[in-house]
XYZ file of C-alpha atoms in Angstrom:
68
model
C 66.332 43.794 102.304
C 66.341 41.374 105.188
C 65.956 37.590 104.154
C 66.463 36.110 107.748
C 63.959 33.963 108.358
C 62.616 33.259 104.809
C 62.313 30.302 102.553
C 64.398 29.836 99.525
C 64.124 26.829 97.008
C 67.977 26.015 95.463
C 67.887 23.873 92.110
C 71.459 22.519 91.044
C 72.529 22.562 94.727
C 72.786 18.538 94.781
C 76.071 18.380 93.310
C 77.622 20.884 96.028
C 80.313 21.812 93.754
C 78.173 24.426 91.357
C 76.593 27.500 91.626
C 73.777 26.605 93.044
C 75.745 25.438 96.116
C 77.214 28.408 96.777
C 74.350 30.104 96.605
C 72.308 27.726 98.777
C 75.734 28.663 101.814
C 75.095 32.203 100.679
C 71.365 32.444 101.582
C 71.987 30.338 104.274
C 75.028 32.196 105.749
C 72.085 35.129 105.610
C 69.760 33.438 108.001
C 67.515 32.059 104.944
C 66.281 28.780 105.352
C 66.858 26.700 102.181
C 65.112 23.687 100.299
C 68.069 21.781 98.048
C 65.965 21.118 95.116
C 66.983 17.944 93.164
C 65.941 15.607 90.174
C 68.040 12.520 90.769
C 70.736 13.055 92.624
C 69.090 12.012 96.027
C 72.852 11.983 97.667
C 74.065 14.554 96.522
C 71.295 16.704 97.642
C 71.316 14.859 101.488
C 75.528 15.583 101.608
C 74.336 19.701 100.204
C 71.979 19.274 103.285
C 74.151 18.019 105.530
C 77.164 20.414 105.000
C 74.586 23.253 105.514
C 73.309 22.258 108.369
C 75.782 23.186 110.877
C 74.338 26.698 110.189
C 71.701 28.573 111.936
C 69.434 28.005 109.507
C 67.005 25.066 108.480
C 67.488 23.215 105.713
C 66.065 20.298 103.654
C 65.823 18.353 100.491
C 62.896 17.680 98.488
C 63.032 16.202 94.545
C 61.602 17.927 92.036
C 61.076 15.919 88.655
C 59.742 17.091 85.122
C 56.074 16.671 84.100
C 55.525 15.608 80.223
């Protein structure tokens, strides 16, 4: 299954250090383009952006919050 070209939304890809990061560089790497999903961590989801990039890919951040 190709996923070049597709969207993919990354939650707990702020703090670059987790799983979620690796995953967002893993789609990415794949030609995915990626939205960093975040609650607060505003800078830590711009750095996840920013490291990612330098790829061939397009990627953002957008913040996602709970609804009660």
């Amino acid at each position: 299954m190709s996923i070049k070209g597709k969207v993919a939304i990354v939650s707990g890809s702020s703090s670059g250090t987790g799983v979620g990061g690796e995953i967002a560089k893993l789609l990415g790497s794949r030609g995915c383009n990626v939205v960093v999903n975040y609650a607060t961590n505003k800078a830590g989801a711009e750095e996840a952006v920013a490291r990612l990039q330098g790829g061939r890919w397009r990627c953002l951040c957008v913040q996602g919050r709970r609804v009660k």
